Amino acid sequence: MGGKFEAKLSDARIFSQIVDAISALIDEGNYYFSPDGLSFRAMDPSHVAMVDLELNKAFFEDYVCEEDFVLGVNFDELSKITSRAGAGDALTLETSEEEGGRLRIKLMGKATRIFTLPILSLESEELPRLEIDFNVKTSLDSDLLKQALKDAGIAGEYVEIIAEDNTLKIESRGERQSAQISLEKDGEGVHEYNVSESSKSMYAIDMLSKMIKAASLSDVVTVEFSSDMPMKFSFGLPGQGKLTYFLAPRIEK
Amino acid sequence: MVKLPSSSPQRCVLCKGSRMLCGRSKCPLLTRWNALLPFYKKELNEDIFGSTPPSFFVGRFNYPRVYAGPMIPPDFGEEVKILDEPDLWFGKPLEIIVNYRSRLVRSVTPVEVKNPWEDRLFDSTRELVISSKPIDVEAKFEKPPKIRIDFNANAQPFGPIGKLKVINISENPKVERVVDRCVHDYDLKAGSAIISLYEGGLSVNTIQRILSAGLLGTKPRRKLVPTRWAITATDDVTSKFYVNLIKKYPEIGEYFVFKSSYLDNYFRVILIPHSWAFEQLEAWYPGSAWVTGKQPVIVVDHEFYEGRKSYASNVSGAYYAARLGVTEYLTRIRRQAACVIFREVHGGYTIPLGVWQIRENVRQAFKNPPERFSSLEEALKASHNGLGIPLQYWVKKSQLLNFIRNQTKITTFF
């Protein structure tokens, strides 16, 4: 890392929420910083899910990055620091050369708090961007989806998600119980509902519930999937940023 | 009100004499075994002179005012060490183990788990707990200890018992440096102390003894820990430490199958190329310790990558003992894997001997080279050889296999 890097945010808590939403699934990974912004892409340890974060320069109040660099972090360590951000705190990220490279995180409120964190050198096998044309695309209130997944979680470990012309059904079945949640195309909280082909697919609820943790970042979530294909959740972030999750389906043999 | 599991055969396997799910105050199965056993015949009087291995027991009954104290055989010498060291017992027949245990006379003093050392009699036993060698003691009991033997699911069986009146330690204990350091460090958390002791080469049983005697942890939190809880705590803390190491290692390249059997317990350990996860399935046959009905009873507990949040209450202490054996092996070969264990408990395992048997069976399995396979189906088929419960039944009960066989990976869609 050579050039100067500094990024400033007036609301530290949004950064803290992003870190939390990622750390629900990811242990460690690489941030890629460039003069235009930062990106992060990583899989969970079982390689079932992938997180893709893009934050443009505009997300920050102030963003200076003179040249591209990679910053590996452990999310447990990072989230311990960012979760200390309180209401009204501002945040600054900087790199420093000390001890072979450290990330300096400044939280500024009534007191100025400076934390440093080692920069890890992780195997930087860059993951490909996942581009899939899905048959179902719907945007809905993220809390609506969150509650639906909570309901489904009562009955079983897996959900079957079924998209028909006018209805999205979320079903789960356990040994003794079952749950079924229906969302109508014209229902309250459903903003967009496009189905080019009726689709049906199964996913692990515990993974979906980790993905929906990002509901705290955005009121609306876009959900995309096709039969026996991954499920995609995307959340819009300030400055045209985006947090996207992909989850591989369960295909019963 | 506590709701009892409706089917009673299942109930005894889940309870293992510890939760009193049947509503009785005393487990009828435990009582039956006590009556069946060949007792140690040596006559005991009020005075017992002998070498303690060292051995120390903390009861669970009446917690937090418990009965605790050293266990002393009326025998001298280095040989007594084996009486309380399950790491050395693998392969020995049931009668030998029962004999070892019945020779240990359990001295008890009623004490509060917090500040037990305020009792001066009890305080005088503290130094023998940390001795690395058998230590000679003279004990005087209020009455001649009653001859009997006690069984429970987690701990090894226990012998005669008597209320302690006076105890004299007739030599200075030898204390290993790591033990001395952990016992005297009042800022070191119990969990970290357990890891230090384990890394220092001490056995689970030794650590468990020091922990149960309330000699580990930060000063305000030190207290006596009932022996059976201390055993599981030691298995849990040490194996969790290894799990965190394992998560950094690359996955194994093939499916491995390991086998072991002892005391009519049949173990199959299957390692799967996958991120860390663990599951133990147990089939208890009619005639085995906790089965009262005519059908085998199957119990299961599992954890995925993140680990458990609650106690593995179906398989109980055996889960943690087996997990230690597995994580020790994976740490040794510096590889990550998901592990499924099938355990069949056949009719010859009539009395429960404690979780050391599970730990040692699993450790033994890893002493032989694995059978290697390129697919899960082949590995499962090979592992099933010699087991009695149909394979499809095991597979149906397994949450982990259900997940691994049906869950696709995101990399498939790149």
XYZ file of C-alpha atoms in Angstrom:
667
model
C 0.000 0.000 0.000
C 1.560 3.271 -1.046
C -0.739 6.249 -1.402
C -2.811 8.064 1.125
C -6.120 6.575 2.185
C -8.765 8.241 4.294
C -12.552 7.832 4.385
C -14.947 9.814 6.568
C -18.572 9.205 7.540
C -20.674 11.469 9.742
C -22.828 8.561 10.926
C -20.622 5.770 12.203
C -23.606 3.567 12.934
C -24.433 2.832 9.307
C -20.930 1.446 8.838
C -21.357 -0.576 12.005
C -24.638 -2.024 10.678
C -22.966 -3.004 7.398
C -20.191 -4.767 9.283
C -22.758 -6.600 11.426
C -24.788 -7.640 8.392
C -21.684 -9.099 6.752
C -20.239 -10.698 9.880
C -23.406 -12.747 10.381
C -22.170 -14.877 7.475
C -18.509 -14.124 6.943
C -15.450 -14.738 9.152
C -12.882 -12.829 7.176
C -12.382 -11.343 3.754
C -10.758 -8.726 1.578
C -11.936 -5.188 1.011
C -10.810 -3.824 -2.338
C -10.285 -0.070 -2.225
C -9.954 2.034 -5.343
C -10.148 5.769 -6.054
C -13.887 5.270 -6.881
C -14.917 3.438 -3.732
C -14.709 0.052 -2.098
C -16.001 -3.423 -2.791
C -16.101 -6.607 -0.799
C -17.008 -10.101 -1.937
C -16.747 -13.259 0.147
C -18.338 -16.633 0.773
C -19.394 -18.096 4.099
C -17.151 -20.918 5.415
C -19.389 -23.653 3.970
C -19.443 -21.958 0.548
C -23.213 -21.941 0.485
C -23.698 -18.168 0.478
C -21.901 -15.131 -0.903
C -21.957 -11.490 0.125
C -21.238 -8.687 -2.327
C -20.855 -5.134 -1.048
C -20.318 -2.068 -3.194
C -19.843 1.356 -1.658
C -19.130 4.265 -3.953
C -17.037 7.228 -3.057
C -20.328 9.156 -2.654
C -21.288 6.988 0.321
C -18.636 8.807 2.350
C -18.525 12.519 3.228
C -14.892 12.505 2.384
C -13.000 9.838 0.494
C -9.385 9.924 -0.596
C -7.706 6.867 -2.060
C -4.659 7.561 -4.170
C -4.168 4.040 -5.456
C -5.839 0.607 -5.423
C -5.167 -1.612 -2.435
C -6.505 -4.716 -0.732
C -7.355 -4.810 2.951
C -7.965 -8.153 4.624
C -9.966 -8.101 7.847
C -11.292 -10.448 10.445
C -14.956 -9.575 10.934
C -15.125 -10.663 14.554
C -12.389 -8.197 15.406
C -13.786 -5.471 13.190
C -17.340 -5.755 14.510
C -16.147 -5.564 18.120
C -14.729 -2.139 17.287
C -17.514 -0.804 15.063
C -20.218 -1.929 17.491
C -18.778 0.646 19.926
C -20.148 3.402 17.671
C -22.892 5.346 19.398
C -25.537 7.796 18.175
C -23.929 10.949 16.807
C -20.462 9.435 16.430
C -18.532 10.137 13.243
C -16.151 7.602 11.768
C -12.822 7.827 9.955
C -10.963 4.949 8.345
C -7.262 5.324 7.650
C -4.374 3.038 6.930
C -1.019 3.281 8.613
C 2.306 1.658 7.877
C 3.066 0.714 11.466
C 3.677 -2.953 12.289
C 3.388 -4.086 8.683
C 0.117 -2.307 7.989
C -2.816 -1.495 10.221
C -6.276 -0.122 9.752
C -7.011 2.814 12.022
C -10.642 3.367 12.968
C -11.516 6.664 14.611
C -14.840 7.160 16.390
C -15.497 10.788 17.152
C -18.233 11.905 19.527
C -17.820 13.411 22.958
C -14.480 11.655 23.062
C -12.180 10.758 20.192
C -11.513 7.034 20.198
C -8.865 5.476 18.001
C -8.678 1.743 17.423
C -6.192 -0.114 15.270
C -6.577 -3.494 13.689
C -4.019 -5.639 11.873
C -4.456 -5.888 8.120
C -4.485 -9.559 7.201
C -2.873 -10.932 4.102
C -5.566 -13.343 2.989
C -5.420 -15.574 -0.030
C -6.756 -13.039 -2.445
C -8.560 -15.293 -4.853
C -11.004 -12.727 -6.186
C -14.493 -14.183 -6.490
C -16.392 -13.667 -9.725
C -19.452 -11.452 -9.843
C -22.523 -13.666 -9.962
C -24.664 -12.658 -12.965
C -27.862 -14.672 -13.290
C -31.089 -13.775 -15.134
C -33.711 -14.775 -12.634
C -37.343 -15.610 -13.484
C -38.719 -13.920 -10.395
C -38.015 -10.404 -9.217
C -39.894 -8.646 -6.445
C -39.246 -5.703 -4.139
C -40.893 -5.599 -0.781
C -40.616 -4.027 2.628
C -37.613 -5.662 4.218
C -39.458 -6.015 7.507
C -42.259 -7.901 5.748
C -39.758 -10.464 4.497
C -38.019 -10.587 7.859
C -41.271 -11.391 9.670
C -42.255 -13.967 7.040
C -38.944 -15.787 7.546
C -39.409 -15.680 11.319
C -42.852 -17.235 10.888
C -41.490 -19.953 8.629
C -38.641 -20.647 11.066
C -41.121 -21.807 13.690
C -41.980 -24.950 11.750
C -38.843 -26.218 10.040
C -35.229 -25.805 8.961
C -35.916 -25.143 5.283
C -38.321 -22.977 3.322
C -39.844 -23.622 -0.014
C -40.401 -20.383 -1.887
C -43.023 -20.530 -4.615
C -43.685 -17.679 -7.027
C -46.971 -17.903 -8.913
C -48.453 -15.237 -11.184
C -49.930 -13.155 -8.378
C -48.722 -14.701 -5.155
C -45.425 -15.364 -3.453
C -45.665 -18.274 -1.014
C -43.174 -19.118 1.695
C -43.682 -22.551 3.212
C -41.860 -24.652 5.753
C -42.498 -28.083 7.102
C -40.997 -29.739 10.154
C -41.588 -33.187 11.642
C -44.654 -31.980 13.494
C -45.458 -28.477 12.366
C -45.897 -26.519 9.181
C -46.168 -22.849 8.263
C -47.373 -21.058 5.137
C -47.065 -17.336 4.424
C -48.612 -15.738 1.320
C -47.764 -12.321 -0.097
C -50.069 -10.927 -2.799
C -48.813 -8.979 -5.804
C -51.049 -6.020 -4.910
C -50.654 -6.436 -1.162
C -49.377 -3.797 1.192
C -45.598 -3.670 1.348
C -45.101 -5.329 -2.047
C -43.692 -2.711 -4.423
C -42.808 -4.730 -7.481
C -43.669 -8.276 -8.497
C -42.509 -9.766 -11.800
C -42.681 -13.449 -12.615
C -41.595 -14.472 -16.100
C -41.961 -18.160 -15.216
C -43.551 -19.780 -12.157
C -40.695 -20.855 -9.901
C -40.201 -23.005 -6.845
C -37.026 -23.481 -4.842
C -35.808 -24.490 -1.384
C -33.378 -22.710 0.945
C -31.963 -23.092 4.463
C -33.853 -20.782 6.829
C -30.938 -20.078 9.137
C -28.943 -18.713 6.191
C -31.859 -16.591 4.944
C -32.328 -15.183 8.442
C -28.695 -14.132 8.522
C -29.094 -12.433 5.141
C -32.170 -10.513 6.265
C -30.181 -8.936 9.106
C -29.377 -6.231 6.545
C -33.027 -5.146 6.836
C -31.772 -2.594 9.371
C -29.918 -0.847 6.517
C -32.718 -0.473 4.029
C -36.508 -0.433 4.208
C -36.841 -2.239 0.912
C -35.293 -5.485 -0.251
C -35.221 -6.835 -3.788
C -35.639 -10.587 -3.958
C -34.736 -12.594 -7.051
C -34.669 -16.337 -7.740
C -35.554 -19.151 -10.168
C -36.342 -22.828 -9.670
C -33.351 -24.660 -8.163
C -31.192 -21.585 -8.570
C -29.696 -19.243 -5.954
C -31.763 -16.741 -3.986
C -30.614 -13.144 -4.259
C -31.399 -10.405 -1.735
C -30.274 -6.858 -2.530
C -30.386 -3.826 -0.277
C -29.813 -0.278 -1.536
C -27.344 1.889 0.376
C -26.714 5.653 0.293
C -24.626 6.983 -2.599
C -25.866 4.301 -5.019
C -24.237 1.613 -2.906
C -25.551 -1.920 -2.693
C -25.343 -4.911 -0.379
C -26.192 -8.174 -2.129
C -26.460 -11.731 -0.849
C -26.664 -14.980 -2.791
C -27.695 -18.291 -1.277
C -27.338 -21.643 -3.045
C -30.539 -23.713 -3.116
C -31.232 -26.998 -1.420
C -32.002 -29.612 -4.059
C -33.417 -32.773 -2.502
C -32.078 -35.975 -3.948
C -44.947 -28.075 35.618
C -42.378 -30.120 33.751
C -43.832 -32.132 30.912
C -42.499 -35.670 30.747
C -41.617 -37.214 27.394
C -44.592 -39.394 26.616
C -42.818 -42.584 25.587
C -41.037 -44.109 28.540
C -38.295 -46.098 26.684
C -37.026 -42.845 25.185
C -37.337 -41.223 28.596
C -34.697 -43.320 30.362
C -32.110 -42.854 27.586
C -32.575 -39.091 27.695
C -32.519 -38.965 31.484
C -29.705 -41.403 32.248
C -30.610 -41.301 35.902
C -29.909 -37.597 36.211
C -33.075 -35.644 35.534
C -35.578 -37.840 37.325
C -37.982 -37.578 34.382
C -40.065 -40.476 35.703
C -40.887 -38.533 38.859
C -39.217 -40.975 41.230
C -36.705 -39.672 43.720
C -34.227 -42.470 42.976
C -33.440 -44.013 39.585
C -34.621 -47.642 39.674
C -32.051 -48.639 37.014
C -29.144 -47.271 39.027
C -30.444 -49.001 42.143
C -30.661 -52.298 40.270
C -27.052 -52.101 39.113
C -25.866 -51.309 42.588
C -27.460 -54.515 43.785
C -25.963 -56.552 40.944
C -22.355 -55.640 41.368
C -19.570 -57.624 42.947
C -18.486 -55.429 45.819
C -15.022 -54.924 47.038
C -14.755 -57.378 49.866
C -12.031 -55.850 52.024
C -13.378 -54.985 55.475
C -13.157 -51.290 56.211
C -12.943 -49.611 59.598
C -12.863 -45.959 60.691
C -9.187 -45.529 59.829
C -7.987 -45.741 56.265
C -4.332 -45.395 55.368
C -3.500 -45.347 51.717
C -2.197 -43.462 48.685
C -4.715 -41.313 46.885
C -4.012 -41.346 43.079
C -4.818 -38.336 43.787
C -8.539 -38.462 43.466
C -11.173 -35.972 44.501
C -14.930 -36.052 44.167
C -17.582 -33.349 44.305
C -21.163 -34.588 44.436
C -24.043 -32.910 42.726
C -26.648 -33.828 45.291
C -28.035 -30.945 47.364
C -26.165 -28.296 45.301
C -24.948 -25.690 46.316
C -24.305 -27.373 49.663
C -22.555 -30.444 48.321
C -20.646 -33.446 49.624
C -17.034 -33.384 48.543
C -13.642 -34.777 49.434
C -10.706 -36.962 48.418
C -11.042 -40.609 47.491
C -8.585 -42.955 49.171
C -7.926 -46.648 48.546
C -6.699 -48.745 51.495
C -3.612 -49.487 49.367
C -0.212 -47.871 48.945
C 2.188 -47.184 46.090
C 2.409 -45.898 42.536
C -0.003 -48.596 41.293
C -2.988 -46.749 42.707
C -2.570 -44.157 39.915
C -4.550 -46.305 37.496
C -7.583 -46.370 39.811
C -8.417 -42.815 38.736
C -6.910 -42.419 35.279
C -9.413 -43.352 32.536
C -6.849 -42.461 29.849
C -5.177 -45.779 30.753
C -8.281 -47.963 30.772
C -9.054 -48.611 27.108
C -9.359 -52.344 26.424
C -9.807 -53.381 30.041
C -12.921 -55.451 30.792
C -15.829 -54.030 32.732
C -15.080 -56.095 35.856
C -11.563 -54.649 36.141
C -12.869 -51.100 35.921
C -15.553 -51.738 38.493
C -12.880 -53.264 40.718
C -10.635 -50.205 40.351
C -13.436 -47.921 41.294
C -14.750 -49.940 44.198
C -11.316 -49.753 45.818
C -11.538 -45.965 46.109
C -13.152 -44.978 49.376
C -14.936 -41.681 49.005
C -14.534 -39.357 51.945
C -17.128 -36.633 52.166
C -17.536 -33.353 53.949
C -20.676 -31.239 53.513
C -19.527 -27.822 52.190
C -20.831 -24.768 50.378
C -19.534 -24.600 46.794
C -18.609 -20.970 47.462
C -15.805 -20.623 49.982
C -15.549 -24.321 50.869
C -12.083 -23.623 52.281
C -13.554 -21.916 55.317
C -14.145 -25.452 56.555
C -10.754 -26.255 58.102
C -11.044 -29.988 57.647
C -11.822 -29.515 53.994
C -9.063 -26.972 53.545
C -6.484 -29.535 54.599
C -7.340 -31.653 51.535
C -6.590 -28.864 49.070
C -2.922 -29.636 48.476
C -3.448 -33.274 47.565
C -5.757 -32.298 44.691
C -2.900 -30.690 42.742
C -0.355 -33.464 43.332
C 0.958 -35.070 40.158
C 1.793 -38.302 41.999
C -0.069 -40.585 44.407
C 0.179 -39.188 47.869
C 0.011 -40.995 51.239
C -2.768 -39.977 53.579
C -4.274 -41.085 56.863
C -7.994 -40.579 57.080
C -10.301 -41.079 59.993
C -14.010 -41.508 59.274
C -16.903 -40.965 61.640
C -18.073 -44.525 60.996
C -16.592 -47.334 58.880
C -17.352 -46.376 55.241
C -20.360 -48.148 53.813
C -19.496 -50.526 51.021
C -21.329 -49.823 47.792
C -20.734 -48.623 44.281
C -22.438 -45.793 42.512
C -23.068 -45.342 38.799
C -24.007 -42.383 36.717
C -23.956 -41.470 33.063
C -21.101 -38.984 32.958
C -18.646 -39.939 35.657
C -16.887 -43.206 36.253
C -18.392 -45.433 38.982
C -17.667 -44.635 42.613
C -16.973 -46.901 45.560
C -17.621 -46.929 49.326
C -18.424 -43.698 51.057
C -17.975 -42.252 54.543
C -18.057 -38.944 56.365
C -14.558 -37.625 56.995
C -13.471 -36.740 60.534
C -9.718 -36.086 60.305
C -7.242 -36.230 57.450
C -3.455 -36.066 57.554
C -1.293 -35.807 54.507
C 1.899 -37.624 55.328
C 4.109 -36.282 52.518
C 4.597 -33.181 50.431
C 2.782 -33.202 47.107
C 4.702 -32.912 43.833
C 3.121 -30.191 41.744
C 3.753 -29.599 38.048
C 4.794 -26.077 37.211
C 1.833 -25.408 34.881
C -0.597 -26.527 37.612
C 1.108 -24.356 40.191
C 0.947 -21.375 37.852
C -2.757 -21.803 36.966
C -3.872 -22.495 40.540
C -2.083 -19.421 41.862
C -3.123 -17.075 39.059
C -6.243 -15.386 40.382
C -6.694 -13.269 37.242
C -6.730 -16.211 34.844
C -10.191 -17.271 33.702
C -11.114 -20.916 34.254
C -11.487 -21.494 30.491
C -7.981 -20.208 29.763
C -6.582 -22.205 32.663
C -8.146 -25.404 31.303
C -6.494 -24.774 27.914
C -3.100 -24.077 29.524
C -3.301 -27.302 31.504
C -4.422 -29.322 28.504
C -1.676 -27.881 26.305
C 0.681 -28.637 29.185
C -0.067 -32.325 28.677
C -2.449 -32.983 31.565
C -5.260 -35.490 31.100
C -8.947 -34.550 31.054
C -9.329 -36.348 34.358
C -6.567 -34.354 36.051
C -7.908 -31.028 34.807
C -11.429 -32.006 35.775
C -10.231 -32.780 39.305
C -8.493 -29.418 39.764
C -11.482 -27.590 38.265
C -13.991 -29.438 40.434
C -11.978 -28.590 43.555
C -12.547 -24.900 42.822
C -8.869 -24.153 42.207
C -9.176 -22.535 38.768
C -10.588 -19.239 37.563
C -10.572 -15.632 38.673
C -10.652 -15.175 42.426
C -14.276 -14.083 42.956
C -15.632 -16.815 40.694
C -13.869 -19.828 42.156
C -16.136 -22.505 43.549
C -16.504 -26.254 43.703
C -17.867 -27.852 40.540
C -19.658 -31.203 40.787
C -17.414 -33.836 39.193
C -19.757 -34.793 36.394
C -20.179 -31.157 35.330
C -16.433 -30.582 35.529
C -15.775 -33.527 33.187
C -18.109 -32.153 30.526
C -16.843 -28.600 31.020
C -13.284 -29.819 30.401
C -14.287 -31.778 27.276
C -16.295 -28.790 26.032
C -13.677 -26.083 26.618
C -10.761 -28.084 25.195
C -12.639 -29.245 22.094
C -13.962 -25.722 21.419
C -10.392 -24.469 21.538
C -9.458 -27.045 18.897
C -12.520 -26.249 16.759
C -11.259 -22.673 16.444
C -7.893 -23.939 15.225
C -9.476 -26.411 12.823
C -11.561 -23.702 11.156
C -8.331 -22.190 9.823
C -7.135 -25.447 8.218
C -7.939 -26.627 4.677
C -10.638 -29.260 4.226
C -9.655 -32.932 3.904
C -9.532 -34.167 0.321
C -11.428 -37.439 0.697
C -14.029 -39.152 2.866
C -12.421 -40.943 5.854
C -13.982 -43.753 7.859
C -12.609 -44.845 11.261
C -13.855 -47.652 13.484
C -13.496 -48.699 17.087
C -15.323 -50.907 19.530
C -14.984 -51.570 23.243
C -17.346 -52.589 26.035
C -19.991 -53.582 23.450
C -20.006 -49.994 22.157
C -19.459 -49.755 18.382
C -18.186 -46.497 16.940
C -18.036 -45.327 13.326
C -16.431 -41.959 12.727
C -16.982 -40.471 9.264
C -15.028 -37.389 8.209
C -16.468 -35.443 5.294
C -14.664 -32.834 3.134
C -16.687 -29.847 4.342
C -16.432 -26.939 6.744
C -16.486 -27.902 10.433
C -19.693 -29.489 11.706
C -20.306 -32.324 14.132
C -23.051 -34.796 14.831
C -23.342 -37.775 17.122
C -26.063 -40.376 16.641
C -26.486 -43.118 19.221
C -28.578 -46.279 19.046
C -29.143 -47.868 22.445
C -30.115 -51.532 22.127
C -32.563 -53.382 24.340
C -30.594 -54.704 27.312
C -28.071 -51.845 27.263
C -27.829 -49.550 30.249
C -30.724 -47.166 29.795
C -33.139 -49.106 27.590
C -36.189 -50.485 29.317
C -38.287 -51.379 26.244
C -37.869 -53.923 23.472
C -36.922 -51.490 20.672
C -33.593 -49.726 20.180
C -33.704 -46.035 21.072
C -31.911 -43.504 18.862
C -30.753 -40.127 20.174
C -29.026 -37.381 18.169
C -27.354 -34.005 18.696
C -25.455 -31.899 16.189
C -23.789 -28.564 15.563
C -23.004 -26.648 12.407
C -20.028 -24.353 11.828
C -21.017 -21.802 14.486
C -21.316 -24.391 17.242
C -24.101 -25.039 19.718
C -25.841 -22.450 21.845
C -27.458 -24.961 24.172
C -26.371 -28.133 25.958
C -26.492 -31.299 23.839
C -29.207 -32.714 26.039
C -30.069 -35.788 23.945
C -26.603 -37.314 23.756
C -25.397 -35.361 26.834
C -21.793 -35.635 28.123
C -20.851 -38.269 25.527
C -21.249 -35.637 22.806
C -18.489 -33.453 24.256
C -16.178 -36.373 25.038
C -16.434 -37.630 21.439
C -16.006 -34.120 20.038
C -12.726 -33.821 21.925
C -11.419 -37.045 20.363
C -12.359 -35.829 16.886
C -10.941 -32.326 17.252
C -7.675 -33.682 18.674
C -7.249 -35.739 15.509
C -8.138 -32.928 13.083
C -5.748 -30.586 14.881
C -3.009 -33.210 14.618
C -3.433 -33.600 10.844
C -4.110 -29.839 10.447
C -7.261 -30.374 8.408
C -10.882 -29.278 8.570
C -13.845 -31.647 8.108
C -17.433 -32.284 9.060
C -17.793 -35.318 11.311
C -20.648 -37.748 11.793
C -20.406 -40.416 14.494
C -22.622 -43.490 14.637
C -22.508 -45.174 18.035
C -24.296 -48.457 18.689
C -24.616 -49.459 22.315
C -25.311 -53.177 22.380
C -26.801 -55.300 25.151
C -23.446 -56.120 26.760
C -23.066 -52.548 28.014
C -25.273 -53.204 30.971
C -23.934 -50.561 33.313
C -22.849 -47.044 32.397
C -19.167 -46.490 33.051
C -18.789 -42.799 32.235
C -17.922 -40.676 29.232
C -14.211 -41.572 29.345
C -15.264 -44.725 27.506
C -16.608 -42.626 24.609
C -13.538 -40.357 24.560
C -11.181 -43.345 24.552
C -13.196 -45.258 21.931
C -13.022 -42.273 19.575
C -9.314 -41.690 20.266
C -8.708 -45.372 19.596
C -10.554 -45.161 16.270
C -8.046 -42.567 15.070
C -5.085 -44.785 15.968
C -5.769 -46.941 12.910
C -5.341 -45.622 9.362
C -8.685 -44.568 7.864
C -10.505 -46.248 5.030
C -10.619 -43.613 2.275
C -13.399 -42.969 -0.225
C -14.160 -40.524 -2.991
C -17.898 -40.264 -2.352
C -20.141 -39.889 0.665
C -22.311 -42.835 -0.403
C -19.311 -45.196 -0.511
C -18.065 -43.941 2.841
C -21.470 -44.417 4.471
C -21.795 -47.912 3.053
C -18.356 -48.935 4.281
C -18.896 -47.364 7.700
C -22.070 -49.342 8.140
C -20.289 -52.679 7.847
C -20.673 -54.416 11.231
C -23.458 -52.181 12.528
C -26.943 -53.450 13.234
C -29.216 -50.448 12.668
C -30.080 -50.174 8.940
C -28.102 -47.456 7.173
C -31.188 -45.691 5.829
C -32.375 -45.335 9.422
C -29.156 -43.621 10.493
C -29.269 -41.360 7.442
C -32.882 -40.439 8.068
C -32.067 -39.364 11.621
C -29.017 -37.314 10.632
C -29.495 -33.555 10.285
C -25.937 -33.124 9.115
C -26.091 -35.702 6.318
C -29.458 -34.311 5.308
C -27.873 -30.873 4.965
C -24.657 -31.941 3.254
C -26.311 -34.263 0.724
C -28.948 -31.791 -0.423
C -27.402 -28.366 -0.017
C -25.722 -27.069 -3.191
C -22.723 -24.751 -3.057
C -22.739 -21.255 -4.442
C -19.560 -22.006 -6.403
C -21.677 -24.323 -8.630
C -23.342 -21.220 -10.042
C -20.187 -19.230 -10.878
